[in-house]
Amino acid sequence: MTSQTTRTAASVLAEAAATAGFAPSVHNTQPWRWRVLPEALELYAVPERKLLSIDPVGRLLTVSVGAALHHAVVALAALGHTAAVERFDGPDLLARITLGAPCEVTPAAMRRVQQLRTRRTDRRPTRDEAVDPADLTALQRIVSDHGVHLHLLVDDQVYELAAAAGRADEVEARDPFVQHELEFWKAKTLPAESLPETPVQSTVPNRDFGEHGRLPVGEGHDTFASYGVIFGADDEPRTWLRAGEALSAAWLAAAERGIGVLPLSGVIETEVTRTALRMTLSELGYPYLVVRLGLPDTDHAGPPATPRMPAAQLIDRSAVR
């Protein structure tokens, strides 16, 4: 790695922006754009990559942009820099990063970048072994550190979630606009190798993509998986962004512990089921995303990486050329 003393701030920030391209996003839409300035890095939402039918207000888009923001901060730590982050309410400009003081590149920082590059979304059932409760508590703490919360569902709440997820699938299946949009993004960003080859047996139904893929599926049923809801005190863009940062931080920490994370956005996409989910939370806050937490099936190889947009399409360097 090039010594940070010989590099401009712009080159360091541009590298962090490129690494942030590995961030998870709703349906792998990657709805962000970076603008590299001589001393700062600006992060914008890209309305053209918003899912108009299921995310008209941009809630899931902003969560996705928040994940990219956290990925960039993680990348900077591995490049030997702290980061100062300023957040905005949008609608397009959502954050600005400037370099803080140089910092030691620790083994933990390097591990996080490695997890960032190898993290996958695995839609298959988890194995028949529960996640260590201490690990779940640690993930809750990490989410809280980002200003939002992770509520872990108890048995009755999981059944309520399952019913809501099934209802959301029914509502979306009857909407031709939703189906057309999902089909467009699936063809563009979700290769068959990343989708299960047979229907997945699970308590909480996964999204039905209308066809099967080529990813081998074991005999598990998600019986031992845990389900959580990332939620916050309001339903505003700046908090959605925080939720995305929290998702990224928790996902990387989970990966380091050998825990698989599967985002489940269906119940968030439909107004009636999102409201039902808020009732499940006893109206403590507003839900932004549901996640399944479980131990991956070790009898089969993990899914391949999903396609990433070229950095040149996501990063504007014109101000530093």
mmCIF file of C-alpha atoms in Angstrom:
data_model
loop_
_atom_site.group_PDB
_atom_site.id
_atom_site.type_symbol
_atom_site.label_atom_id
_atom_site.label_comp_id
_atom_site.label_asym_id
_atom_site.label_seq_id
_atom_site.Cartn_x
_atom_site.Cartn_y
_atom_site.Cartn_z
ATOM 1 C CA MET A 1 0.000 0.000 0.000
ATOM 2 C CA THR A 2 1.331 3.397 -0.931
ATOM 3 C CA SER A 3 2.542 5.524 1.961
ATOM 4 C CA GLN A 4 -0.142 8.025 2.962
ATOM 5 C CA THR A 5 2.519 10.760 3.204
ATOM 6 C CA THR A 6 2.999 10.698 -0.570
ATOM 7 C CA ARG A 7 -0.659 10.813 -1.501
ATOM 8 C CA THR A 8 -3.052 13.695 -1.879
ATOM 9 C CA ALA A 9 -6.264 13.791 0.120
ATOM 10 C CA ALA A 10 -8.211 13.474 -3.126
ATOM 11 C CA SER A 11 -6.470 10.230 -4.122
ATOM 12 C CA VAL A 12 -7.089 8.676 -0.690
ATOM 13 C CA LEU A 13 -10.741 9.708 -0.775
ATOM 14 C CA ALA A 14 -11.160 8.399 -4.317
ATOM 15 C CA GLU A 15 -9.795 5.010 -3.266
ATOM 16 C CA ALA A 16 -12.216 4.908 -0.347
ATOM 17 C CA ALA A 17 -15.087 5.718 -2.711
ATOM 18 C CA ALA A 18 -14.064 2.872 -4.999
ATOM 19 C CA THR A 19 -13.950 0.426 -2.075
ATOM 20 C CA ALA A 20 -17.414 1.591 -0.996
ATOM 21 C CA GLY A 21 -18.720 0.095 -4.235
ATOM 22 C CA PHE A 22 -18.859 -3.263 -2.425
ATOM 23 C CA ALA A 23 -21.675 -1.993 -0.174
ATOM 24 C CA PRO A 24 -25.016 -3.824 -0.102
ATOM 25 C CA SER A 25 -28.036 -2.083 -1.598
ATOM 26 C CA VAL A 26 -31.691 -2.776 -2.183
ATOM 27 C CA HIS A 27 -31.881 -5.201 -5.117
ATOM 28 C CA ASN A 28 -28.224 -4.378 -5.807
ATOM 29 C CA THR A 29 -29.237 -1.065 -7.387
ATOM 30 C CA GLN A 30 -26.109 0.728 -6.036
ATOM 31 C CA PRO A 31 -27.997 4.053 -5.925
ATOM 32 C CA TRP A 32 -25.112 6.354 -5.015
ATOM 33 C CA ARG A 33 -22.614 8.654 -6.659
ATOM 34 C CA TRP A 34 -19.410 10.113 -5.208
ATOM 35 C CA ARG A 35 -17.867 13.486 -6.081
ATOM 36 C CA VAL A 36 -14.186 13.791 -5.246
ATOM 37 C CA LEU A 37 -13.025 17.272 -4.267
ATOM 38 C CA PRO A 38 -9.457 18.347 -3.419
ATOM 39 C CA GLU A 39 -10.145 18.040 0.338
ATOM 40 C CA ALA A 40 -13.517 16.295 0.599
ATOM 41 C CA LEU A 41 -15.685 13.477 -0.712
ATOM 42 C CA GLU A 42 -19.384 14.126 -1.341
ATOM 43 C CA LEU A 43 -21.980 11.368 -1.430
ATOM 44 C CA TYR A 44 -25.150 11.744 -3.498
ATOM 45 C CA ALA A 45 -28.255 9.647 -3.956
ATOM 46 C CA VAL A 46 -29.073 8.773 -7.574
ATOM 47 C CA PRO A 47 -32.832 9.089 -8.148
ATOM 48 C CA GLU A 48 -32.588 7.236 -11.460
ATOM 49 C CA ARG A 49 -31.739 4.064 -9.529
ATOM 50 C CA LYS A 50 -34.627 4.388 -7.074
ATOM 51 C CA LEU A 51 -37.273 1.663 -7.129
ATOM 52 C CA LEU A 52 -40.306 3.839 -7.799
ATOM 53 C CA SER A 53 -42.922 1.150 -7.214
ATOM 54 C CA ILE A 54 -41.738 -0.163 -3.837
ATOM 55 C CA ASP A 55 -39.642 2.721 -2.522
ATOM 56 C CA PRO A 56 -41.332 5.940 -3.685
ATOM 57 C CA VAL A 57 -40.058 8.060 -0.764
ATOM 58 C CA GLY A 58 -36.504 6.723 -1.097
ATOM 59 C CA ARG A 59 -36.303 5.073 2.326
ATOM 60 C CA LEU A 60 -34.518 1.922 1.113
ATOM 61 C CA LEU A 61 -32.435 3.966 -1.330
ATOM 62 C CA THR A 62 -31.162 6.110 1.552
ATOM 63 C CA VAL A 63 -30.441 3.063 3.712
ATOM 64 C CA SER A 64 -28.373 1.723 0.810
ATOM 65 C CA VAL A 65 -26.459 5.009 0.492
ATOM 66 C CA GLY A 66 -25.792 4.891 4.233
ATOM 67 C CA ALA A 67 -24.190 1.470 3.840
ATOM 68 C CA ALA A 68 -21.877 2.888 1.169
ATOM 69 C CA LEU A 69 -21.015 5.795 3.484
ATOM 70 C CA HIS A 70 -19.939 3.432 6.253
ATOM 71 C CA HIS A 71 -17.970 1.300 3.796
ATOM 72 C CA ALA A 72 -16.000 4.396 2.777
ATOM 73 C CA VAL A 73 -15.197 5.202 6.411
ATOM 74 C CA VAL A 74 -14.036 1.606 6.943
ATOM 75 C CA ALA A 75 -11.833 1.870 3.856
ATOM 76 C CA LEU A 76 -10.274 5.102 5.130
ATOM 77 C CA ALA A 77 -9.368 3.457 8.441
ATOM 78 C CA ALA A 78 -7.494 0.777 6.492
ATOM 79 C CA LEU A 79 -5.743 3.570 4.570
ATOM 80 C CA GLY A 80 -4.555 5.159 7.808
ATOM 81 C CA HIS A 81 -7.100 7.967 8.166
ATOM 82 C CA THR A 82 -9.912 8.847 10.496
ATOM 83 C CA ALA A 83 -12.935 10.418 8.844
ATOM 84 C CA ALA A 84 -15.121 13.391 9.702
ATOM 85 C CA VAL A 85 -18.654 12.876 8.366
ATOM 86 C CA GLU A 86 -21.234 15.599 7.820
ATOM 87 C CA ARG A 87 -24.748 14.385 7.026
ATOM 88 C CA PHE A 88 -27.501 16.193 5.101
ATOM 89 C CA ASP A 89 -31.219 15.706 4.509
ATOM 90 C CA GLY A 90 -30.884 15.458 0.731
ATOM 91 C CA PRO A 91 -32.695 15.015 -1.485
ATOM 92 C CA ASP A 92 -29.510 14.309 -3.429
ATOM 93 C CA LEU A 93 -26.479 15.347 -1.359
ATOM 94 C CA LEU A 94 -26.562 13.098 1.710
ATOM 95 C CA ALA A 95 -23.055 13.244 3.213
ATOM 96 C CA ARG A 96 -19.613 14.805 2.990
ATOM 97 C CA ILE A 97 -16.429 13.132 4.251
ATOM 98 C CA THR A 98 -13.216 14.962 5.075
ATOM 99 C CA LEU A 99 -10.020 13.372 6.306
ATOM 100 C CA GLY A 100 -9.344 13.508 10.008
ATOM 101 C CA ALA A 101 -6.078 12.850 11.770
ATOM 102 C CA PRO A 102 -3.865 10.013 10.513
ATOM 103 C CA CYS A 103 -4.353 6.807 12.480
ATOM 104 C CA GLU A 104 -2.562 3.500 12.911
ATOM 105 C CA VAL A 105 -3.637 0.818 10.446
ATOM 106 C CA THR A 106 -4.653 -1.942 12.837
ATOM 107 C CA PRO A 107 -5.215 -5.636 12.082
ATOM 108 C CA ALA A 108 -8.893 -5.092 12.955
ATOM 109 C CA ALA A 109 -9.171 -2.346 10.322
ATOM 110 C CA MET A 110 -7.640 -4.618 7.693
ATOM 111 C CA ARG A 111 -9.975 -7.471 8.661
ATOM 112 C CA ARG A 112 -12.994 -5.224 8.228
ATOM 113 C CA VAL A 113 -11.910 -4.287 4.715
ATOM 114 C CA GLN A 114 -11.411 -7.977 3.929
ATOM 115 C CA GLN A 115 -14.921 -8.752 5.194
ATOM 116 C CA LEU A 116 -16.206 -5.829 3.144
ATOM 117 C CA ARG A 117 -14.795 -7.359 -0.034
ATOM 118 C CA THR A 118 -15.939 -10.936 0.640
ATOM 119 C CA ARG A 119 -19.353 -10.271 2.235
ATOM 120 C CA ARG A 120 -22.233 -11.955 0.394
ATOM 121 C CA THR A 121 -26.021 -12.015 0.519
ATOM 122 C CA ASP A 122 -27.006 -15.667 0.960
ATOM 123 C CA ARG A 123 -30.741 -16.317 0.541
ATOM 124 C CA ARG A 124 -30.521 -20.023 1.402
ATOM 125 C CA PRO A 125 -31.628 -21.526 4.746
ATOM 126 C CA THR A 126 -29.246 -21.347 7.685
ATOM 127 C CA ARG A 127 -27.911 -24.432 9.408
ATOM 128 C CA ASP A 128 -29.511 -26.031 12.477
ATOM 129 C CA GLU A 129 -27.504 -24.151 15.077
ATOM 130 C CA ALA A 130 -28.409 -20.946 16.872
ATOM 131 C CA VAL A 131 -26.279 -17.808 16.852
ATOM 132 C CA ASP A 132 -24.519 -17.229 20.171
ATOM 133 C CA PRO A 133 -26.683 -14.809 22.211
ATOM 134 C CA ALA A 134 -23.538 -12.858 23.124
ATOM 135 C CA ASP A 135 -22.941 -12.218 19.423
ATOM 136 C CA LEU A 136 -26.514 -11.010 18.957
ATOM 137 C CA THR A 137 -26.085 -8.633 21.882
ATOM 138 C CA ALA A 138 -22.844 -7.350 20.357
ATOM 139 C CA LEU A 139 -24.630 -6.655 17.054
ATOM 140 C CA GLN A 140 -27.378 -4.767 18.899
ATOM 141 C CA ARG A 141 -24.732 -2.617 20.550
ATOM 142 C CA ILE A 142 -23.047 -1.880 17.222
ATOM 143 C CA VAL A 143 -26.356 -0.780 15.683
ATOM 144 C CA SER A 144 -27.088 1.444 18.687
ATOM 145 C CA ASP A 145 -23.685 3.079 18.304
ATOM 146 C CA HIS A 146 -24.999 4.505 15.016
ATOM 147 C CA GLY A 147 -28.048 6.174 16.528
ATOM 148 C CA VAL A 148 -30.671 3.540 15.659
ATOM 149 C CA HIS A 149 -31.681 0.219 17.213
ATOM 150 C CA LEU A 150 -31.892 -3.500 16.472
ATOM 151 C CA HIS A 151 -34.910 -5.220 18.013
ATOM 152 C CA LEU A 152 -34.598 -9.009 18.111
ATOM 153 C CA LEU A 153 -37.965 -10.699 17.633
ATOM 154 C CA VAL A 154 -39.253 -13.341 20.049
ATOM 155 C CA ASP A 155 -41.185 -16.379 18.792
ATOM 156 C CA ASP A 156 -44.658 -14.810 18.583
ATOM 157 C CA GLN A 157 -43.205 -11.747 16.862
ATOM 158 C CA VAL A 158 -41.430 -13.935 14.304
ATOM 159 C CA TYR A 159 -44.801 -15.467 13.386
ATOM 160 C CA GLU A 160 -46.249 -11.953 13.056
ATOM 161 C CA LEU A 161 -43.329 -11.062 10.790
ATOM 162 C CA ALA A 162 -43.927 -14.197 8.717
ATOM 163 C CA ALA A 163 -47.579 -13.252 8.240
ATOM 164 C CA ALA A 164 -46.612 -9.694 7.272
ATOM 165 C CA ALA A 165 -43.991 -10.923 4.804
ATOM 166 C CA GLY A 166 -46.523 -13.248 3.198
ATOM 167 C CA ARG A 167 -49.029 -10.411 2.942
ATOM 168 C CA ALA A 168 -46.421 -8.122 1.365
ATOM 169 C CA ASP A 169 -45.610 -10.785 -1.242
ATOM 170 C CA GLU A 170 -49.298 -11.108 -2.107
ATOM 171 C CA VAL A 171 -49.746 -7.344 -2.472
ATOM 172 C CA GLU A 172 -46.680 -6.962 -4.692
ATOM 173 C CA ALA A 173 -47.527 -10.036 -6.778
ATOM 174 C CA ARG A 174 -50.804 -8.355 -7.808
ATOM 175 C CA ASP A 175 -49.095 -5.139 -8.909
ATOM 176 C CA PRO A 176 -47.798 -5.336 -12.490
ATOM 177 C CA PHE A 177 -45.683 -2.177 -12.032
ATOM 178 C CA VAL A 178 -43.892 -3.767 -9.072
ATOM 179 C CA GLN A 179 -43.343 -7.008 -10.951
ATOM 180 C CA HIS A 180 -42.005 -5.210 -14.019
ATOM 181 C CA GLU A 181 -39.576 -3.127 -11.982
ATOM 182 C CA LEU A 182 -38.323 -6.090 -9.931
ATOM 183 C CA GLU A 183 -37.858 -8.149 -13.075
ATOM 184 C CA PHE A 184 -35.851 -5.338 -14.670
ATOM 185 C CA TRP A 185 -33.438 -5.050 -11.728
ATOM 186 C CA LYS A 186 -33.197 -8.814 -11.241
ATOM 187 C CA ALA A 187 -32.125 -9.273 -14.862
ATOM 188 C CA LYS A 188 -29.637 -6.421 -14.530
ATOM 189 C CA THR A 189 -28.069 -7.071 -11.120
ATOM 190 C CA LEU A 190 -28.929 -10.551 -9.784
ATOM 191 C CA PRO A 191 -27.356 -13.402 -11.779
ATOM 192 C CA ALA A 192 -28.896 -16.862 -11.576
ATOM 193 C CA GLU A 193 -25.815 -18.097 -9.695
ATOM 194 C CA SER A 194 -26.810 -15.939 -6.711
ATOM 195 C CA LEU A 195 -30.410 -17.212 -6.490
ATOM 196 C CA PRO A 196 -31.409 -20.573 -4.887
ATOM 197 C CA GLU A 197 -32.052 -23.426 -7.313
ATOM 198 C CA THR A 198 -35.132 -24.635 -5.381
ATOM 199 C CA PRO A 199 -37.760 -22.922 -3.202
ATOM 200 C CA VAL A 200 -36.327 -21.984 0.193
ATOM 201 C CA GLN A 201 -38.027 -23.495 3.235
ATOM 202 C CA SER A 202 -38.193 -20.828 5.930
ATOM 203 C CA THR A 203 -40.452 -19.524 8.673
ATOM 204 C CA VAL A 204 -40.354 -16.023 7.230
ATOM 205 C CA PRO A 205 -40.767 -16.236 3.441
ATOM 206 C CA ASN A 206 -38.016 -14.827 1.258
ATOM 207 C CA ARG A 207 -38.867 -12.741 -1.773
ATOM 208 C CA ASP A 208 -40.267 -14.716 -4.676
ATOM 209 C CA PHE A 209 -38.241 -13.690 -7.734
ATOM 210 C CA GLY A 210 -40.547 -15.648 -10.033
ATOM 211 C CA GLU A 211 -37.945 -18.209 -11.056
ATOM 212 C CA HIS A 212 -35.205 -20.289 -9.530
ATOM 213 C CA GLY A 213 -31.473 -19.813 -9.913
ATOM 214 C CA ARG A 214 -28.492 -22.137 -9.882
ATOM 215 C CA LEU A 215 -27.304 -21.840 -6.270
ATOM 216 C CA PRO A 216 -27.417 -25.273 -4.518
ATOM 217 C CA VAL A 217 -29.711 -25.424 -1.487
ATOM 218 C CA GLY A 218 -29.328 -27.698 1.546
ATOM 219 C CA GLU A 219 -32.045 -29.228 3.718
ATOM 220 C CA GLY A 220 -32.191 -26.530 6.398
ATOM 221 C CA HIS A 221 -35.332 -24.630 7.329
ATOM 222 C CA ASP A 222 -34.146 -21.494 9.177
ATOM 223 C CA THR A 223 -35.542 -22.944 12.411
ATOM 224 C CA PHE A 224 -32.563 -21.637 14.369
ATOM 225 C CA ALA A 225 -32.269 -18.267 12.624
ATOM 226 C CA SER A 226 -32.910 -15.030 14.515
ATOM 227 C CA TYR A 227 -34.817 -12.100 13.056
ATOM 228 C CA GLY A 228 -34.342 -8.454 13.911
ATOM 229 C CA VAL A 229 -35.753 -5.089 12.926
ATOM 230 C CA ILE A 230 -33.536 -2.049 12.491
ATOM 231 C CA PHE A 231 -35.625 0.918 13.632
ATOM 232 C CA GLY A 232 -35.324 4.485 14.822
ATOM 233 C CA ALA A 233 -37.196 7.272 16.569
ATOM 234 C CA ASP A 234 -38.389 9.012 13.384
ATOM 235 C CA ASP A 235 -38.988 8.302 9.714
ATOM 236 C CA GLU A 236 -36.697 10.954 8.240
ATOM 237 C CA PRO A 237 -33.906 10.754 5.618
ATOM 238 C CA ARG A 238 -31.042 11.523 7.984
ATOM 239 C CA THR A 239 -32.084 8.602 10.211
ATOM 240 C CA TRP A 240 -32.509 6.306 7.208
ATOM 241 C CA LEU A 241 -28.911 7.146 6.345
ATOM 242 C CA ARG A 242 -27.853 6.227 9.888
ATOM 243 C CA ALA A 243 -29.726 2.953 9.549
ATOM 244 C CA GLY A 244 -27.673 2.116 6.461
ATOM 245 C CA GLU A 245 -24.455 2.896 8.313
ATOM 246 C CA ALA A 246 -25.617 0.662 11.166
ATOM 247 C CA LEU A 247 -26.497 -2.138 8.731
ATOM 248 C CA SER A 248 -23.021 -1.992 7.206
ATOM 249 C CA ALA A 249 -21.283 -1.962 10.589
ATOM 250 C CA ALA A 250 -23.348 -4.846 11.941
ATOM 251 C CA TRP A 251 -22.974 -6.880 8.746
ATOM 252 C CA LEU A 252 -19.186 -6.604 8.766
ATOM 253 C CA ALA A 253 -19.089 -7.512 12.468
ATOM 254 C CA ALA A 254 -21.417 -10.451 11.826
ATOM 255 C CA ALA A 255 -19.249 -11.685 8.950
ATOM 256 C CA GLU A 256 -16.193 -11.624 11.200
ATOM 257 C CA ARG A 257 -18.111 -13.810 13.672
ATOM 258 C CA GLY A 258 -19.219 -16.250 10.958
ATOM 259 C CA ILE A 259 -22.834 -15.034 10.996
ATOM 260 C CA GLY A 260 -24.799 -14.589 7.794
ATOM 261 C CA VAL A 261 -27.034 -11.540 7.308
ATOM 262 C CA LEU A 262 -30.010 -11.514 4.948
ATOM 263 C CA PRO A 263 -31.886 -8.197 4.544
ATOM 264 C CA LEU A 264 -35.648 -8.637 4.125
ATOM 265 C CA SER A 265 -37.156 -5.466 2.728
ATOM 266 C CA GLY A 266 -40.550 -6.752 1.550
ATOM 267 C CA VAL A 267 -42.445 -5.832 4.719
ATOM 268 C CA ILE A 268 -40.937 -2.328 4.551
ATOM 269 C CA GLU A 269 -42.003 -1.813 0.932
ATOM 270 C CA THR A 270 -45.743 -2.171 1.551
ATOM 271 C CA GLU A 271 -47.521 0.442 3.671
ATOM 272 C CA VAL A 272 -49.914 -1.947 5.408
ATOM 273 C CA THR A 273 -47.190 -4.407 6.430
ATOM 274 C CA ARG A 274 -44.790 -1.651 7.469
ATOM 275 C CA THR A 275 -47.505 -0.344 9.769
ATOM 276 C CA ALA A 276 -48.088 -3.845 11.138
ATOM 277 C CA LEU A 277 -44.380 -4.181 11.798
ATOM 278 C CA ARG A 278 -44.422 -0.918 13.727
ATOM 279 C CA MET A 279 -47.202 -2.369 15.895
ATOM 280 C CA THR A 280 -44.969 -5.399 16.505
ATOM 281 C CA LEU A 281 -42.401 -2.949 17.848
ATOM 282 C CA SER A 282 -45.127 -1.644 20.218
ATOM 283 C CA GLU A 283 -44.781 1.669 18.365
ATOM 284 C CA LEU A 284 -41.344 2.207 19.893
ATOM 285 C CA GLY A 285 -40.134 3.563 16.572
ATOM 286 C CA TYR A 286 -40.226 3.344 12.794
ATOM 287 C CA PRO A 287 -38.906 0.203 11.037
ATOM 288 C CA TYR A 288 -36.348 0.619 8.258
ATOM 289 C CA LEU A 289 -35.284 -2.944 7.496
ATOM 290 C CA VAL A 290 -35.702 -6.527 8.686
ATOM 291 C CA VAL A 291 -32.658 -8.798 8.869
ATOM 292 C CA ARG A 292 -32.287 -12.535 9.262
ATOM 293 C CA LEU A 293 -29.255 -13.548 11.339
ATOM 294 C CA GLY A 294 -28.045 -17.134 11.137
ATOM 295 C CA LEU A 295 -25.135 -19.480 10.645
ATOM 296 C CA PRO A 296 -24.529 -20.328 6.955
ATOM 297 C CA ASP A 297 -24.786 -23.854 5.634
ATOM 298 C CA THR A 298 -21.174 -25.083 5.468
ATOM 299 C CA ASP A 299 -22.009 -28.052 3.223
ATOM 300 C CA HIS A 300 -22.241 -25.811 0.175
ATOM 301 C CA ALA A 301 -20.036 -23.047 -1.172
ATOM 302 C CA GLY A 302 -21.245 -19.508 -0.621
ATOM 303 C CA PRO A 303 -22.892 -17.501 -3.373
ATOM 304 C CA PRO A 304 -20.727 -15.610 -5.861
ATOM 305 C CA ALA A 305 -20.266 -11.863 -5.798
ATOM 306 C CA THR A 306 -23.057 -9.938 -7.472
ATOM 307 C CA PRO A 307 -22.174 -7.523 -10.299
ATOM 308 C CA ARG A 308 -20.754 -4.118 -9.376
ATOM 309 C CA MET A 309 -20.975 -0.984 -11.458
ATOM 310 C CA PRO A 310 -17.641 0.333 -12.783
ATOM 311 C CA ALA A 311 -16.059 2.874 -10.473
ATOM 312 C CA ALA A 312 -16.014 5.418 -13.302
ATOM 313 C CA GLN A 313 -19.832 5.416 -13.288
ATOM 314 C CA LEU A 314 -20.044 5.902 -9.522
ATOM 315 C CA ILE A 315 -17.211 8.371 -8.893
ATOM 316 C CA ASP A 316 -16.937 11.873 -10.362
ATOM 317 C CA ARG A 317 -13.280 13.002 -10.287
ATOM 318 C CA SER A 318 -13.671 15.983 -12.590
ATOM 319 C CA ALA A 319 -12.985 18.513 -9.817
ATOM 320 C CA VAL A 320 -9.481 17.118 -9.195
ATOM 321 C CA ARG A 321 -8.284 16.482 -12.729
#
